[in-house]
Coordinates of C-alpha atoms in Angstrom, one line a residue:
M1 CA 82.6 71.2 36.9
P2 CA 80.3 71.8 39.9
R3 CA 81.1 74.1 42.6
W4 CA 82.7 72.5 45.7
S5 CA 81.8 73.1 49.3
P6 CA 83.5 72.1 52.6
R7 CA 80.8 69.5 53.1
R8 CA 81.3 68.1 49.6
L9 CA 85.0 67.8 50.2
L10 CA 84.3 65.1 52.8
F11 CA 82.3 62.8 50.7
S12 CA 83.1 63.5 47.0
P13 CA 85.3 61.0 45.1
H14 CA 86.9 63.6 43.0
I15 CA 88.9 65.7 45.4
A16 CA 92.4 66.9 44.7
S17 CA 93.9 70.2 46.0
S18 CA 97.1 72.1 45.7
S19 CA 96.2 75.1 47.9
W20 CA 94.5 75.9 51.2
E21 CA 92.3 78.4 49.5
D22 CA 90.8 75.7 47.3
L23 CA 89.9 73.7 50.3
C24 CA 88.3 76.6 52.2
I25 CA 86.5 78.2 49.3
G26 CA 86.0 75.3 46.9
Y27 CA 86.9 74.4 43.4
R28 CA 85.8 77.0 40.9
G29 CA 86.8 75.3 37.6
R30 CA 90.3 76.7 37.3
E31 CA 93.3 74.6 36.4
H32 CA 95.2 72.8 39.1
P33 CA 98.9 72.2 38.5
G34 CA 99.8 68.7 39.5
L35 CA 96.3 67.2 39.0
S36 CA 96.6 64.1 36.8
K37 CA 94.0 61.8 35.4
A38 CA 95.5 59.1 37.5
A39 CA 94.6 61.1 40.6
L40 CA 90.9 60.8 39.8
L41 CA 89.1 57.9 41.3
P42 CA 86.1 56.0 39.9
Q43 CA 82.7 57.4 40.8
S44 CA 82.0 54.4 43.1
S45 CA 85.1 55.1 45.3
L46 CA 84.9 57.1 48.5
A47 CA 88.3 58.7 48.9
V48 CA 90.0 62.0 49.9
L49 CA 93.3 62.7 48.2
V50 CA 95.2 65.5 49.9
D51 CA 98.6 66.9 49.2
F52 CA 100.1 66.8 52.8
R53 CA 103.0 68.9 51.7
S54 CA 100.9 71.8 53.0
F55 CA 100.7 71.8 56.9
H56 CA 97.5 73.8 56.7
V57 CA 95.8 71.2 54.6
A58 CA 96.7 68.5 57.1
L59 CA 95.5 70.7 59.9
F60 CA 92.2 71.4 58.2
F61 CA 91.5 67.7 57.7
L62 CA 92.5 67.0 61.3
V63 CA 89.9 69.5 62.5
L64 CA 87.3 67.9 60.3
V65 CA 88.1 64.4 61.5
V66 CA 87.9 65.5 65.1
L67 CA 84.5 67.1 64.5
L68 CA 83.2 64.0 62.8
M69 CA 84.5 61.7 65.6
A70 CA 83.0 64.0 68.2
G71 CA 79.6 64.0 66.4
F72 CA 79.3 60.4 65.4
L73 CA 81.4 58.5 67.9
H74 CA 81.0 60.8 70.9
V75 CA 84.7 61.3 71.3
D76 CA 85.8 63.8 73.9
V77 CA 87.3 66.7 72.0
E78 CA 89.3 67.8 75.0
M79 CA 91.9 65.1 74.2
F80 CA 92.6 66.9 70.9
T81 CA 92.7 70.5 72.2
P82 CA 96.5 70.7 72.7
L83 CA 96.9 70.0 69.0
L84 CA 94.3 72.5 68.0
R85 CA 95.9 75.2 70.1
I86 CA 99.3 74.9 68.6
K87 CA 98.8 77.6 66.0
A88 CA 97.2 80.0 68.5
Q89 CA 100.1 79.5 70.9
D90 CA 102.7 80.2 68.3
S91 CA 101.1 83.4 67.2
S92 CA 100.7 84.6 70.8
R93 CA 104.4 84.1 71.6
D94 CA 105.2 86.5 68.8
S95 CA 102.8 89.1 69.9
T96 CA 103.8 92.4 71.6
P97 CA 103.4 92.3 75.4
V98 CA 100.6 94.4 77.0
T99 CA 102.1 97.5 78.6
N100 CA 99.1 99.6 79.5
I101 CA 97.7 98.0 82.7
M102 CA 95.5 99.1 85.5
F103 CA 95.6 96.7 88.6
L104 CA 93.0 97.3 91.3
K105 CA 95.1 96.5 94.4
T106 CA 92.6 95.0 96.8
H107 CA 93.6 94.6 100.5
K108 CA 95.1 91.5 102.1
T109 CA 94.9 89.5 98.8
A110 CA 98.5 88.9 97.9
S111 CA 98.3 92.2 96.1
S112 CA 101.7 93.4 97.4
T113 CA 103.3 90.5 95.5
M114 CA 101.3 91.5 92.4
L115 CA 102.4 95.1 92.9
N116 CA 106.1 94.0 92.9
I117 CA 105.5 92.1 89.6
L118 CA 104.0 95.2 88.0
Y119 CA 106.7 97.5 89.4
R120 CA 109.5 95.3 88.0
F121 CA 107.9 95.0 84.6
S122 CA 107.4 98.8 84.5
E123 CA 111.0 99.5 85.4
S124 CA 112.5 97.0 83.1
H125 CA 110.4 98.2 80.2
N126 CA 110.8 101.9 81.0
L127 CA 107.1 102.4 81.6
S128 CA 105.5 105.3 83.4
V129 CA 103.6 104.5 86.7
A130 CA 100.7 106.5 88.1
L131 CA 102.2 107.1 91.6
P132 CA 100.7 108.7 94.7
K133 CA 101.2 112.5 94.9
D134 CA 103.7 114.2 97.2
S135 CA 104.2 112.2 100.5
M136 CA 101.2 109.9 100.0
F137 CA 101.6 106.1 99.7
H138 CA 98.2 105.4 98.3
L139 CA 95.9 107.0 95.8
G140 CA 93.5 108.7 98.1
Y141 CA 92.2 105.5 99.8
P142 CA 89.7 105.1 101.4
W143 CA 88.0 107.9 99.5
L144 CA 86.9 107.3 96.0
F145 CA 89.8 107.9 93.6
V146 CA 90.1 111.1 91.7
A147 CA 92.8 111.8 89.1
R148 CA 94.4 114.6 91.1
Y149 CA 95.7 112.0 93.6
V150 CA 98.3 111.0 91.0
E151 CA 101.6 112.8 90.8
G152 CA 101.7 114.7 87.5
M153 CA 98.0 115.2 87.2
E154 CA 97.2 118.8 88.0
Q155 CA 93.9 119.6 89.6
N156 CA 92.9 122.3 87.1
G157 CA 95.2 121.4 84.3
P158 CA 94.6 119.4 81.1
Q159 CA 93.5 115.8 81.8
D160 CA 95.2 114.2 78.8
H161 CA 98.4 113.0 80.5
H162 CA 98.3 109.2 80.5
F163 CA 100.5 106.6 82.3
N164 CA 101.3 103.1 81.3
V165 CA 100.7 101.3 84.7
M166 CA 98.5 102.0 87.7
C167 CA 98.7 99.6 90.6
N168 CA 98.7 101.4 94.0
H169 CA 95.9 101.2 96.5
L170 CA 92.8 103.1 95.5
R171 CA 89.0 102.9 95.8
F172 CA 87.9 102.3 92.2
N173 CA 86.2 105.1 90.4
F174 CA 86.2 104.2 86.7
P175 CA 85.6 107.7 85.1
E176 CA 88.5 109.2 87.1
V177 CA 90.8 106.2 86.3
Q178 CA 90.1 106.8 82.6
K179 CA 91.5 110.3 82.9
V180 CA 94.8 108.7 83.9
M181 CA 95.0 105.6 81.8
P182 CA 95.0 105.1 78.0
N183 CA 91.9 103.8 76.2
D184 CA 93.5 100.4 75.5
T185 CA 94.3 99.7 79.1
F186 CA 94.0 96.2 80.4
Y187 CA 92.1 96.2 83.7
L188 CA 92.7 93.4 86.2
S189 CA 92.3 92.8 90.0
I190 CA 92.7 90.0 92.5
L191 CA 90.4 88.5 95.1
R192 CA 90.8 86.2 98.1
N193 CA 88.5 83.9 100.1
P194 CA 86.7 86.4 102.3
V195 CA 87.2 84.3 105.4
S196 CA 91.0 84.4 105.1
Q197 CA 90.9 88.0 103.9
L198 CA 88.9 89.1 107.0
E199 CA 91.3 87.2 109.3
S200 CA 94.3 89.0 107.8
S201 CA 92.5 92.4 107.9
F202 CA 91.7 91.9 111.6
I203 CA 95.4 91.4 112.5
Y204 CA 96.7 94.1 110.1
Y205 CA 94.2 96.8 110.9
K206 CA 93.3 96.0 114.5
R207 CA 94.7 99.2 115.9
Y208 CA 93.2 101.3 113.1
S209 CA 89.6 100.1 112.6
P210 CA 87.3 101.0 115.4
A211 CA 85.3 97.8 114.9
F212 CA 88.4 95.7 115.8
Q213 CA 89.8 97.8 118.6
K214 CA 87.5 96.6 121.4
V215 CA 87.9 92.8 120.9
K216 CA 90.8 90.5 121.5
T217 CA 90.0 87.9 118.8
L218 CA 88.2 87.7 115.5
D219 CA 86.0 84.9 116.9
Q220 CA 84.8 87.3 119.6
F221 CA 84.0 90.0 117.0
L222 CA 82.1 87.6 114.7
A223 CA 80.0 86.3 117.6
D224 CA 78.3 89.7 117.7
P225 CA 79.7 92.0 115.1
W226 CA 77.0 94.7 115.4
K227 CA 78.0 95.2 119.0
Y228 CA 81.4 96.6 117.8
Y229 CA 80.7 97.7 114.2
N230 CA 79.2 101.2 113.8
V231 CA 78.2 102.3 110.4
S232 CA 78.3 106.0 111.4
V233 CA 82.1 105.7 112.0
G234 CA 82.5 105.8 108.3
L235 CA 85.4 104.9 106.1
K236 CA 87.7 103.7 109.0
N237 CA 85.5 100.6 109.3
A238 CA 85.8 99.7 105.7
Y239 CA 88.4 97.1 106.6
A240 CA 86.0 95.3 108.9
R241 CA 83.3 94.4 106.5
N242 CA 83.1 93.6 102.7
N243 CA 86.5 95.2 102.2
M244 CA 87.0 93.9 98.7
W245 CA 83.5 95.0 97.6
F246 CA 84.4 98.5 99.0
D247 CA 87.7 98.5 97.0
F248 CA 85.7 98.1 93.8
G249 CA 83.9 101.3 94.6
F250 CA 80.7 99.8 96.0
D251 CA 78.9 100.3 99.3
N252 CA 80.2 97.8 101.8
N253 CA 77.2 98.2 104.0
A254 CA 74.6 97.6 101.3
Q255 CA 72.0 94.9 101.5
A256 CA 73.0 91.8 99.5
E257 CA 69.8 92.0 97.4
E258 CA 69.9 89.8 94.4
G259 CA 69.3 92.4 91.8
Y260 CA 71.8 94.9 93.3
V261 CA 74.5 92.2 93.5
R262 CA 73.9 91.1 89.9
R263 CA 74.2 94.7 88.6
C264 CA 77.4 95.3 90.5
L265 CA 78.9 92.0 89.3
S266 CA 78.0 92.8 85.7
E267 CA 79.6 96.2 86.1
V268 CA 82.9 94.6 87.3
E269 CA 82.8 92.2 84.4
R270 CA 82.3 95.1 81.9
Q271 CA 85.2 97.1 83.3
F272 CA 87.8 94.3 84.1
Q273 CA 89.2 91.9 81.6
L274 CA 90.6 89.6 84.3
V275 CA 90.1 89.0 88.0
L276 CA 92.7 86.7 89.6
I277 CA 92.3 84.5 92.7
A278 CA 94.9 84.8 95.4
D279 CA 94.1 81.3 96.7
Y280 CA 95.4 79.9 93.4
F281 CA 98.2 82.4 92.9
D282 CA 100.4 80.2 90.6
E283 CA 97.4 79.3 88.4
S284 CA 96.6 83.0 88.3
M285 CA 100.1 83.8 87.0
V286 CA 99.8 81.2 84.3
L287 CA 96.6 82.9 83.0
L288 CA 98.0 86.4 83.6
R289 CA 101.2 85.6 81.6
R290 CA 99.1 84.4 78.7
R291 CA 96.7 87.3 78.7
L292 CA 99.4 89.9 78.9
R293 CA 101.8 88.0 76.5
W294 CA 104.6 88.3 79.0
Q295 CA 107.8 86.2 79.5
L296 CA 108.1 83.7 82.4
D297 CA 110.4 85.8 84.5
D298 CA 107.9 88.7 84.3
V299 CA 105.5 86.7 86.5
V300 CA 107.9 84.9 88.8
S301 CA 108.0 86.4 92.3
F302 CA 108.8 86.0 96.0
K303 CA 106.0 86.2 98.4
L304 CA 105.9 89.7 99.9
N305 CA 104.2 91.2 102.9
L306 CA 103.9 87.8 104.6
R307 CA 103.0 87.5 108.2
S308 CA 104.8 85.3 110.7
Q309 CA 102.9 82.1 111.7
R310 CA 102.5 83.3 115.3
T311 CA 100.3 86.2 114.1
I312 CA 98.0 84.0 112.0
S313 CA 94.8 82.9 113.7
H314 CA 92.7 79.9 112.6
L315 CA 88.9 80.5 112.9
N316 CA 86.7 77.7 114.1
P317 CA 84.1 76.3 111.7
E318 CA 81.3 78.3 113.3
S319 CA 83.2 81.6 112.9
Q320 CA 84.1 80.8 109.3
E321 CA 80.4 80.6 108.5
R322 CA 79.7 83.8 110.4
A323 CA 82.4 85.5 108.4
K324 CA 80.7 84.5 105.2
R325 CA 77.4 85.9 106.4
W326 CA 79.0 89.1 107.8
C327 CA 80.9 89.7 104.5
D328 CA 78.1 88.5 102.3
L329 CA 78.9 90.9 99.5
D330 CA 82.5 89.8 99.4
W331 CA 81.5 86.2 99.5
Q332 CA 79.2 86.6 96.4
L333 CA 81.9 88.6 94.7
Y334 CA 84.5 85.9 95.4
Q335 CA 82.3 83.0 94.4
H336 CA 81.3 84.7 91.1
F337 CA 84.9 85.5 90.0
N338 CA 86.3 82.3 91.3
R339 CA 84.0 80.5 88.8
T340 CA 84.9 82.9 85.9
F341 CA 88.6 82.5 86.7
W342 CA 88.5 78.8 86.3
A343 CA 86.3 79.0 83.2
Q344 CA 88.8 81.4 81.6
L345 CA 91.8 79.3 82.6
H346 CA 90.3 76.0 81.2
A347 CA 89.4 77.8 78.0
E348 CA 93.0 79.0 77.7
V349 CA 95.0 75.8 78.5
S350 CA 94.5 72.1 78.7
P351 CA 95.1 70.2 82.0
R352 CA 98.4 69.0 80.7
Q353 CA 99.5 72.4 79.6
L354 CA 98.5 73.8 83.0
R355 CA 100.6 71.2 84.8
E356 CA 103.6 71.9 82.5
E357 CA 103.4 75.7 82.9
L358 CA 102.9 75.5 86.7
A359 CA 106.0 73.3 86.9
Q360 CA 108.0 75.8 84.8
L361 CA 106.9 78.7 87.0
R362 CA 107.7 76.9 90.3
A363 CA 111.0 75.6 89.0
R364 CA 112.1 79.1 87.9
R365 CA 111.0 80.5 91.3
H366 CA 113.1 77.9 93.1
E367 CA 116.0 78.7 90.9
L368 CA 115.8 82.4 91.6
T369 CA 115.2 81.8 95.3
T370 CA 118.4 79.7 95.4
L371 CA 120.3 82.4 93.4
C372 CA 119.1 85.5 95.3
L373 CA 118.3 84.6 98.9
Q374 CA 120.5 83.6 101.8
D375 CA 117.6 81.6 103.2
P376 CA 114.4 80.8 101.4
E377 CA 112.4 81.3 104.6
P378 CA 111.4 84.9 105.2
K379 CA 112.8 86.7 108.2
N380 CA 111.5 89.0 110.9
T381 CA 112.8 92.6 111.3
T382 CA 115.4 91.6 113.9
Q383 CA 116.9 89.1 111.4
I384 CA 117.0 91.3 108.3
K385 CA 120.5 92.8 107.9
D386 CA 119.8 95.5 105.3
Q387 CA 117.6 98.3 106.7
N388 CA 116.5 99.2 103.2
M389 CA 114.9 95.7 102.9
L390 CA 112.8 96.1 106.1
P391 CA 109.0 95.8 105.4
Y392 CA 106.5 98.2 106.9
Q393 CA 104.8 96.9 110.1
S394 CA 101.1 97.4 110.8
G395 CA 98.8 96.5 113.6
D396 CA 99.5 93.2 115.4
A397 CA 101.0 91.7 112.3
E398 CA 104.6 90.7 112.1
I399 CA 105.6 91.3 108.5
L400 CA 108.5 89.3 107.2
G401 CA 111.2 90.1 104.6
Y402 CA 114.3 88.6 103.1
N403 CA 118.1 88.7 103.3
L404 CA 119.9 88.7 99.9
R405 CA 122.8 86.4 99.2
Q406 CA 126.2 88.0 99.6
G407 CA 128.7 88.3 96.7
L408 CA 126.2 88.7 93.8
D409 CA 127.4 90.4 90.7
N410 CA 125.8 93.7 89.8
A411 CA 123.4 92.4 87.2
T412 CA 122.2 89.6 89.5
L413 CA 122.0 91.9 92.5
H414 CA 119.8 94.3 90.5
I415 CA 117.3 91.5 89.7
C416 CA 117.3 90.1 93.2
Q417 CA 117.0 93.4 95.0
R418 CA 113.9 94.2 93.0
M419 CA 112.3 90.9 93.6
A420 CA 112.7 91.1 97.3
M421 CA 112.2 94.9 97.8
P422 CA 109.3 95.8 100.1
E423 CA 106.4 97.8 98.6
L424 CA 107.1 101.2 100.1
Q425 CA 110.8 101.2 99.2
Y426 CA 110.1 100.2 95.6
M427 CA 107.4 102.9 95.3
A428 CA 109.9 105.5 96.6
H429 CA 112.5 104.2 94.1
L430 CA 110.2 104.6 91.1
Y431 CA 109.0 108.0 92.4
A432 CA 112.6 109.2 92.5
L433 CA 113.2 107.9 88.9
Q434 CA 110.1 109.6 87.5
F435 CA 110.2 112.8 89.5
P436 CA 113.8 113.6 90.2
D437 CA 113.0 117.3 91.0
K438 CA 110.4 116.3 93.7
P439 CA 111.4 115.7 97.3
P440 CA 111.9 112.0 97.9
K441 CA 109.2 110.0 99.7
D442 CA 110.0 109.5 103.4
I443 CA 109.7 105.8 104.2
P444 CA 108.5 104.9 107.7
L445 CA 111.0 102.1 108.3
P446 CA 110.5 100.0 111.4
K447 CA 113.0 100.3 114.2
K448 CA 115.2 97.3 114.8

């Protein structure tokens, strides 16, 4: 008999199969149990006889039908993608979760909430975290990161001690990060619309950044930024211009020349598997959960490091455009990875799947909010009852926190405390667990 090909399978009148292998590779003249003469159709007939007892055979023909319909009838394949993704989804659910993770914690980008997610996952899975050395609360920021900023990495010792998770503030320096993290590390970061990011930085770092100290409002600063911004001041002004670009290790005062920007964006794409978007945080969690193969509760969170409404300013339209021009490198960085984020998300899930997974995420967050918190609305420092839950205060920002519900059992209290725990307290907690022989970190708690 002649050799069969996938194309011949579509149109030949003499098709019968008892195995997936025969369909994929083709008939090679061997005996087929169950093939009777009655199963063979006349030469003039156009038929495909398939044993649908095999799910894979049915799925194979479904794919072929979809491709034919798309090619000849111009049918939108998107309507079939949920069916075609079933097998991939089932296999991903059984996969081992990713546990080696480097998160570049950018500033004023919902990164404190992301940090809490990573801290919780690390603690619950008994993973090691690359924490700041001694009394430090960041990994050498705003200087470029070097491995010795990590507790446990000796300056002149062997550089082969690796950690599972790295997520504290640092200025990215890939060769030095590689000394701390394993070769199979998953690299991710998060970005925010630069207009909103700059507004938040202005309030948070107003007393620290020289460029912000001499003005009352961000509108005033943006009207004539070079009047207040001095490049020679150095790293202290990193918060005042292209701060996210700076966090990725680049020069925040560089000219936004097309070739330079393109090279830098390509470098980020090579080094980072995923860049999330804070403006679409829930959608980011859907994609993150899938990429890391985590459970739903691993990516559910409460918003941390939130400011009170009275400390949030709203820029007029003219100032918003000025902010985009002033932070031109950040703007191009954000636009590029906003596009790649949505492309990756749409490639991963159908619109219906996205709606369903967003609903699951939000429902679980609401459930845990009701379970854990006395009031879903965050509180200022005068309203927070437990001093250990007081968030760090900076600049002119009023950072809010939470009160836990009373009477929780120990297991529930453990979960709720960690979801609502401020960043510095959680870092100190993990530091004490990993380095019990070291002096504990002294947390600068605000006075009530």
